[in-house]
CSV table of C-alpha atoms and ligand atoms in Angstrom, one decimal:
chain,number,residue,atom,x,y,z
A,20,MET,CA,89.9,92.0,58.9
A,21,PRO,CA,89.4,92.2,62.6
A,22,ASN,CA,85.9,91.9,64.1
A,23,GLU,CA,84.4,94.6,66.4
A,24,PHE,CA,85.8,93.0,69.5
A,25,GLU,CA,89.3,92.8,68.1
A,26,ILE,CA,89.2,96.4,66.9
A,27,ILE,CA,88.3,97.6,70.4
A,28,GLU,CA,91.0,95.3,72.0
A,29,ARG,CA,93.7,96.4,69.5
A,30,TYR,CA,93.1,100.1,69.1
A,31,PHE,CA,91.1,101.4,72.0
A,32,HIS,CA,91.6,99.2,75.0
A,33,HIS,CA,94.7,101.0,76.4
A,34,ALA,CA,95.1,100.4,80.1
A,35,ALA,CA,94.5,104.0,81.2
A,36,LYS,CA,94.8,104.1,85.0
A,37,ASP,CA,92.5,106.3,87.1
A,38,ALA,CA,91.4,105.4,90.5
A,39,ARG,CA,88.0,106.9,89.8
A,40,MET,CA,87.5,104.5,86.9
A,41,ILE,CA,86.1,101.4,88.7
A,42,GLU,CA,85.1,99.6,85.4
A,43,GLY,CA,86.5,100.8,82.1
A,44,ILE,CA,86.2,99.3,78.6
A,45,GLY,CA,84.6,95.8,78.4
A,46,ASP,CA,81.2,96.0,80.2
A,47,ASP,CA,77.8,97.3,79.4
A,48,CYS,CA,78.7,100.6,81.1
A,49,ALA,CA,81.8,102.2,82.4
A,50,ILE,CA,81.6,102.8,86.2
A,51,LEU,CA,83.1,106.0,87.5
A,52,ARG,CA,83.4,107.2,91.1
A,53,PHE,CA,83.4,110.8,92.0
A,54,ALA,CA,81.7,110.8,95.4
A,55,ASP,CA,81.9,108.4,98.3
A,56,ASN,CA,78.6,106.6,98.1
A,57,VAL,CA,77.5,106.8,94.5
A,58,ASP,CA,79.0,105.3,91.4
A,59,LEU,CA,78.1,106.6,88.0
A,60,ALA,CA,77.4,104.3,85.0
A,61,PHE,CA,78.2,105.7,81.5
A,62,SER,CA,77.4,104.2,78.2
A,63,THR,CA,76.8,105.2,74.6
A,64,ASP,CA,75.1,103.5,71.6
A,65,SER,CA,74.5,104.6,68.1
A,66,LEU,CA,71.7,103.8,65.8
A,67,VAL,CA,72.7,104.1,62.1
A,68,ALA,CA,70.2,104.2,59.2
A,69,GLY,CA,70.4,101.1,57.1
A,70,VAL,CA,72.2,99.2,59.9
A,71,HIS,CA,70.1,99.5,63.0
A,72,PHE,CA,66.9,100.6,61.4
A,73,PHE,CA,65.4,100.8,57.9
A,74,GLU,CA,65.8,104.2,56.2
A,75,ASP,CA,62.0,104.7,56.2
A,76,ALA,CA,61.5,103.6,59.8
A,77,ALA,CA,58.9,105.6,61.8
A,78,PRO,CA,60.8,108.5,63.4
A,79,PHE,CA,58.8,108.0,66.7
A,80,ASP,CA,60.3,104.4,66.8
A,81,ILE,CA,63.8,105.6,66.1
A,82,GLY,CA,63.6,108.2,68.9
A,83,TYR,CA,62.2,105.6,71.2
A,84,LYS,CA,64.7,102.9,70.4
A,85,SER,CA,67.7,105.2,70.5
A,86,LEU,CA,67.1,105.8,74.2
A,87,ALA,CA,65.8,102.3,74.9
A,88,VAL,CA,69.0,100.6,73.9
A,89,ASN,CA,71.0,102.9,76.2
A,90,LEU,CA,68.6,102.3,79.1
A,91,SER,CA,69.2,98.6,78.5
A,92,ASP,CA,72.9,99.0,79.1
A,93,CYS,CA,72.1,100.8,82.4
A,94,ALA,CA,69.8,97.9,83.3
A,95,ALA,CA,72.5,95.4,82.6
A,96,MET,CA,74.7,97.1,85.3
A,97,GLY,CA,71.8,97.5,87.8
A,98,ALA,CA,72.1,101.3,87.3
A,99,THR,CA,69.3,103.9,87.5
A,100,PRO,CA,69.4,106.0,84.4
A,101,ALA,CA,69.4,109.7,85.1
A,102,PHE,CA,70.7,111.9,82.3
A,103,ALA,CA,71.1,111.5,78.5
A,104,LEU,CA,73.0,113.3,75.8
A,105,LEU,CA,71.8,113.2,72.2
A,106,ALA,CA,74.1,113.5,69.2
A,107,LEU,CA,72.0,113.7,66.1
A,108,THR,CA,73.3,113.7,62.5
A,109,LEU,CA,70.5,114.6,60.0
A,110,PRO,CA,70.4,114.6,56.2
A,111,LYS,CA,67.8,117.4,56.4
A,112,ALA,CA,65.8,119.5,58.9
A,113,ASP,CA,62.5,117.8,58.3
A,114,GLU,CA,60.2,119.2,61.0
A,115,ALA,CA,57.5,116.5,60.8
A,116,TRP,CA,60.3,113.9,61.3
A,117,LEU,CA,61.8,115.8,64.2
A,118,ARG,CA,58.5,116.2,65.9
A,119,ASP,CA,57.8,112.5,65.8
A,120,PHE,CA,61.4,111.5,66.7
A,121,SER,CA,61.4,113.8,69.7
A,122,SER,CA,58.0,112.5,70.8
A,123,GLY,CA,59.4,108.9,70.8
A,124,PHE,CA,62.5,109.9,72.6
A,125,PHE,CA,60.7,111.9,75.3
A,126,GLU,CA,57.9,109.4,75.8
A,127,LEU,CA,60.5,107.0,77.1
A,128,ALA,CA,62.6,109.6,78.8
A,129,ARG,CA,59.6,110.7,80.9
A,130,ALA,CA,58.7,107.1,81.7
A,131,PHE,CA,62.2,106.5,83.2
A,132,ASP,CA,62.6,110.1,84.6
A,133,VAL,CA,65.7,110.6,82.4
A,134,LYS,CA,66.6,114.3,81.7
A,135,LEU,CA,68.2,115.3,78.4
A,136,ALA,CA,71.2,117.3,79.4
A,137,GLY,CA,72.7,118.2,76.0
A,138,GLY,CA,74.0,116.8,72.8
A,139,ASN,CA,75.1,117.7,69.3
A,140,LEU,CA,73.5,118.4,66.0
A,141,SER,CA,75.1,118.1,62.6
A,142,HIS,CA,74.4,117.6,58.9
A,143,GLY,CA,75.1,114.2,57.2
A,144,PRO,CA,73.7,110.6,56.9
A,145,LEU,CA,71.1,109.8,59.6
A,146,ASN,CA,72.8,108.7,62.8
A,147,VAL,CA,71.4,108.9,66.3
A,148,THR,CA,73.9,108.5,69.1
A,149,VAL,CA,72.7,108.7,72.7
A,150,GLN,CA,74.9,108.7,75.8
A,151,ILE,CA,73.4,107.7,79.1
A,152,ILE,CA,74.5,108.4,82.6
A,153,GLY,CA,73.1,106.4,85.5
A,154,THR,CA,73.7,106.1,89.2
A,155,LEU,CA,74.5,103.1,91.4
A,156,PRO,CA,75.1,102.5,95.1
A,157,LYS,CA,78.9,102.2,95.5
A,158,ASN,CA,80.5,98.9,94.6
A,159,GLN,CA,77.2,97.2,93.7
A,160,ALA,CA,77.4,97.2,89.8
A,161,LEU,CA,76.4,93.9,88.2
A,162,ARG,CA,79.5,93.2,86.2
A,163,ARG,CA,80.1,90.7,83.4
A,164,GLY,CA,83.1,89.3,85.2
A,165,ASP,CA,81.6,88.2,88.5
A,166,ALA,CA,79.8,84.9,87.5
A,167,LYS,CA,80.7,82.0,89.7
A,168,VAL,CA,80.8,78.2,89.0
A,169,GLY,CA,77.5,76.7,90.2
A,170,ASP,CA,75.5,79.9,89.5
A,171,ASP,CA,72.2,79.4,87.8
A,172,ILE,CA,71.8,81.3,84.5
A,173,TYR,CA,68.5,83.2,84.0
A,174,VAL,CA,66.9,85.4,81.3
A,175,THR,CA,64.1,87.9,81.7
A,176,GLY,CA,61.1,88.0,79.3
A,177,THR,CA,61.1,86.0,76.1
A,178,LEU,CA,63.8,85.6,73.4
A,179,GLY,CA,63.8,85.7,69.6
A,180,ASP,CA,60.8,87.9,69.0
A,181,ALA,CA,62.7,90.9,67.6
A,182,ALA,CA,64.8,88.5,65.5
A,183,TYR,CA,61.8,86.9,63.9
A,184,ALA,CA,60.2,90.3,63.2
A,185,LEU,CA,63.4,91.3,61.5
A,186,GLN,CA,63.3,88.2,59.3
A,187,VAL,CA,59.7,89.0,58.3
A,188,LYS,CA,60.7,92.6,57.5
A,189,LEU,CA,63.6,91.3,55.3
A,190,GLY,CA,61.1,89.0,53.5
A,191,LYS,CA,63.0,85.9,54.7
A,192,ALA,CA,60.1,84.5,56.9
A,193,PRO,CA,56.3,84.5,56.6
A,194,PRO,CA,54.4,87.0,58.7
A,195,LEU,CA,52.4,85.7,61.7
A,196,ALA,CA,48.7,86.3,62.3
A,197,ALA,CA,48.2,90.0,62.7
A,198,PRO,CA,48.0,90.4,66.6
A,199,LEU,CA,51.1,88.2,67.0
A,200,GLN,CA,53.0,90.0,64.2
A,201,ASN,CA,52.1,93.4,65.8
A,202,MET,CA,53.4,92.1,69.1
A,203,ILE,CA,56.8,91.0,67.7
A,204,ASP,CA,57.1,94.2,65.5
A,205,THR,CA,56.7,96.2,68.7
A,206,ARG,CA,59.5,94.1,70.4
A,207,LEU,CA,61.8,95.0,67.5
A,208,GLN,CA,60.8,98.7,67.1
A,209,ARG,CA,60.2,99.7,70.7
A,210,PRO,CA,62.2,97.4,73.0
A,211,THR,CA,61.6,97.4,76.7
A,212,ALA,CA,64.7,98.1,78.8
A,213,ARG,CA,64.6,96.0,82.0
A,214,VAL,CA,65.7,98.8,84.3
A,215,ALA,CA,63.5,97.8,87.2
A,216,ALA,CA,64.8,94.2,87.0
A,217,GLY,CA,68.4,95.3,86.9
A,218,LYS,CA,68.0,97.4,90.0
A,219,ALA,CA,66.1,94.7,91.8
A,220,LEU,CA,69.0,92.3,91.0
A,221,LEU,CA,71.6,94.3,92.9
A,222,GLY,CA,72.7,92.2,95.8
A,223,ILE,CA,71.0,89.1,94.3
A,224,ALA,CA,72.8,88.5,90.9
A,225,HIS,CA,76.5,87.9,90.6
A,226,SER,CA,76.8,89.1,86.9
A,227,ALA,CA,74.5,90.4,84.2
A,228,ILE,CA,74.5,91.5,80.6
A,229,ASP,CA,71.8,92.8,78.3
A,230,LEU,CA,70.9,90.8,75.2
A,231,SER,CA,71.6,93.0,72.2
A,232,ASP,CA,73.6,90.7,70.0
A,233,GLY,CA,72.0,87.3,70.8
A,234,LEU,CA,72.1,85.1,73.9
A,235,MET,CA,75.0,82.9,72.9
A,236,GLN,CA,77.3,85.8,72.0
A,237,ASP,CA,76.3,87.9,75.0
A,238,LEU,CA,76.4,85.1,77.5
A,239,GLY,CA,79.8,84.4,75.9
A,240,HIS,CA,81.0,87.8,77.1
A,241,ILE,CA,80.0,86.8,80.7
A,242,LEU,CA,81.9,83.5,80.4
A,243,LYS,CA,85.0,85.2,79.0
A,244,ALA,CA,85.1,88.0,81.5
A,245,SER,CA,84.4,85.5,84.4
A,246,ASN,CA,86.7,82.8,83.1
A,247,CYS,CA,84.1,80.0,83.2
A,248,GLY,CA,81.9,77.9,81.0
A,249,ALA,CA,78.2,77.2,80.8
A,250,VAL,CA,75.6,74.6,80.0
A,251,ILE,CA,72.2,75.9,78.8
A,252,ASP,CA,69.2,73.8,77.7
A,253,ALA,CA,67.5,75.0,74.6
A,254,ASN,CA,64.2,73.4,75.8
A,255,LEU,CA,64.3,75.9,78.7
A,256,LEU,CA,64.5,79.0,76.5
A,257,PRO,CA,61.4,81.2,77.1
A,258,LEU,CA,59.4,81.6,73.9
A,259,SER,CA,56.5,84.0,73.4
A,260,HIS,CA,53.1,82.9,72.2
A,261,ALA,CA,54.1,84.3,68.8
A,262,LEU,CA,57.3,82.2,68.6
A,263,GLN,CA,55.5,79.1,69.8
A,264,THR,CA,53.5,79.2,66.5
A,265,ILE,CA,56.6,78.8,64.3
A,266,ASP,CA,58.9,75.8,63.7
A,267,VAL,CA,60.4,75.0,67.1
A,268,ASN,CA,64.0,74.6,65.7
A,269,ILE,CA,63.8,78.0,64.1
A,270,ALA,CA,62.4,79.5,67.3
A,271,LYS,CA,65.2,78.0,69.3
A,272,LYS,CA,67.8,79.2,66.8
A,273,LEU,CA,66.4,82.8,67.0
A,274,ALA,CA,66.3,82.6,70.8
A,275,LEU,CA,69.9,81.5,70.9
A,276,SER,CA,71.5,83.8,68.3
A,277,GLY,CA,69.0,86.4,67.2
A,278,GLY,CA,69.8,89.9,68.4
A,279,GLU,CA,67.9,92.9,69.8
A,280,ASP,CA,65.9,91.2,72.6
A,281,TYR,CA,67.1,93.7,75.1
A,282,GLU,CA,66.3,91.3,77.9
A,283,LEU,CA,68.7,90.7,80.7
A,284,CYS,CA,70.8,87.5,81.1
A,285,PHE,CA,72.1,87.2,84.6
A,286,THR,CA,73.7,84.6,86.9
A,287,ALA,CA,73.0,84.1,90.6
A,288,ALA,CA,73.9,81.6,93.3
A,289,LYS,CA,71.5,78.7,93.7
A,290,SER,CA,70.7,80.0,97.2
A,291,GLU,CA,69.1,83.1,95.5
A,292,ALA,CA,66.5,81.0,93.6
A,293,LEU,CA,63.6,82.1,95.9
A,294,ALA,CA,64.7,85.8,95.7
A,295,VAL,CA,64.7,85.6,91.9
A,296,GLU,CA,61.3,84.1,91.9
A,297,GLN,CA,59.9,86.8,94.3
A,298,LEU,CA,61.5,89.5,92.1
A,299,SER,CA,59.8,88.0,89.1
A,300,GLN,CA,56.5,88.1,90.8
A,301,GLN,CA,56.9,91.6,92.2
A,302,LEU,CA,57.8,93.0,88.8
A,303,GLN,CA,55.3,90.8,87.0
A,304,LEU,CA,58.1,89.9,84.6
A,305,PRO,CA,58.8,86.3,83.7
A,306,VAL,CA,62.3,85.2,84.7
A,307,HIS,CA,63.4,81.8,83.5
A,308,ARG,CA,66.4,79.6,84.5
A,309,ILE,CA,68.0,78.3,81.4
A,310,GLY,CA,71.2,76.7,82.6
A,311,GLU,CA,74.2,76.8,84.9
A,312,ILE,CA,77.8,78.2,85.1
A,313,VAL,CA,80.4,75.3,85.0
A,314,PRO,CA,84.2,75.1,85.1
A,315,GLY,CA,86.1,75.5,81.8
A,316,ASN,CA,85.5,78.0,79.0
A,317,GLU,CA,82.9,76.4,76.8
A,318,LEU,CA,79.3,77.2,76.2
A,319,ARG,CA,77.4,74.0,75.7
A,320,VAL,CA,73.8,74.0,74.4
A,321,LEU,CA,71.6,70.9,75.1
A,322,ASN,CA,68.7,69.9,72.9
A,323,HIS,CA,69.7,72.0,69.9
A,324,THR,CA,72.3,71.8,67.2
A,325,VAL,CA,74.0,75.2,67.0
A,326,VAL,CA,74.8,76.5,63.6
A,327,LYS,CA,75.6,80.2,63.9
A,328,GLU,CA,76.3,82.7,66.7
A,329,GLY,CA,75.1,86.3,67.2
A,330,PHE,CA,75.4,89.6,65.3
A,331,GLN,CA,78.8,91.0,64.3
A,332,HIS,CA,79.4,94.4,62.7
A,333,PHE,CA,82.6,93.4,61.0
B,1,LIG,P1,77.2,96.8,74.2
B,1,LIG,O1,76.8,95.8,73.2
B,1,LIG,O2,76.9,96.5,75.6
B,1,LIG,O3,76.7,98.2,73.9
B,1,LIG,P2,79.7,96.8,72.8
B,1,LIG,O4,79.8,95.4,72.4
B,1,LIG,O5,79.3,97.9,71.9
B,1,LIG,O6,78.8,96.9,74.2
B,1,LIG,O7,81.2,97.2,73.4
B,1,LIG,C1,81.9,96.4,74.2
B,1,LIG,C2,82.8,97.2,75.2
B,1,LIG,O8,83.8,97.9,74.4
B,1,LIG,C3,82.0,98.2,76.0
B,1,LIG,O9,82.6,98.3,77.3
B,1,LIG,C4,82.2,99.5,75.3
B,1,LIG,O10,82.2,100.6,76.1
B,1,LIG,C5,83.6,99.3,74.7
B,1,LIG,N1,83.8,100.1,73.4
B,1,LIG,C6,83.1,99.9,72.3
B,1,LIG,N2,83.6,100.7,71.3
B,1,LIG,C7,84.6,101.4,71.8
B,1,LIG,C8,85.5,102.4,71.3
B,1,LIG,N3,85.5,102.9,70.1
B,1,LIG,N4,86.5,102.9,72.2
B,1,LIG,C9,86.5,102.5,73.4
B,1,LIG,N5,85.7,101.5,74.0
B,1,LIG,C10,84.8,101.0,73.2
B,2,LIG,MG1,75.1,96.0,76.5
């Protein structure tokens, strides 16, 4: 059976040519150009009950996260999200559920000044699909394919929190002390899209991706698209206070291959190190250098024995 990337490659990645399609299938957003100075970034992501959230998850969180994961794809391109479409498939018209769901969705929409411009409603198993449309200055998008040998590799925030929270929910790991557990639960249920960081990286970073499926897998997409390799140091992976309380090897493993961090991984020339540090200070967002882009096509990890890579649907 083909995996999700083979399915896209085999059945959907037809080389449709259109001069307005600056970037098509293969990046966090498609980039389309209709006017002279502005590019539009388009992306869509679905949340499916039982796959992306538990059937009994709080509706507020489902609404919040359905938009957050799409904002994160905009962030990965350096785009400013502007409009959203919402396709909702519901098993029943439960008004209490709808009230909470829409509160979660619009809390985030307001925070990012995103307007809901339409959508679709149908009856069936719970599925929330959001499409996002963002704007970018012409030719500035942060693509997966523009990493250069010698670039430093950075990540925003901390890694592995959401993955540990998921392990706890699944009963596969012990819960942490309450305040730390609450913190990582929030990271899983209401991820923070790094939109301001993505925008600030325009003109600084060479390439970027958001971390939805785990650092190794997602960085792997940058390496493949840019035709290069990387060396990262597991001792440099940023771990939250919460993850610093668990076994260090488990924490490293979650940071390397756990999904749903929705942080940004980006590469930038060494000459931009100061600009990256200033950006981090201005946004009050930790940004850590974790390694370097090298020739070849391998991803090497120092100071950790890698067992398994990121999330795969098929
Ligand atoms: P992300 O994790 O950033 O949301 P995905 O891994 O879902 O991206 O998809 C990888 C690339 O393949 C993206 O450019 C996406 O637009 C494209 N893609 C995914 N599914 C399809 C599909 N059914 N038809 C066409 N393109 C697709
Ligand atoms: Mg993405």
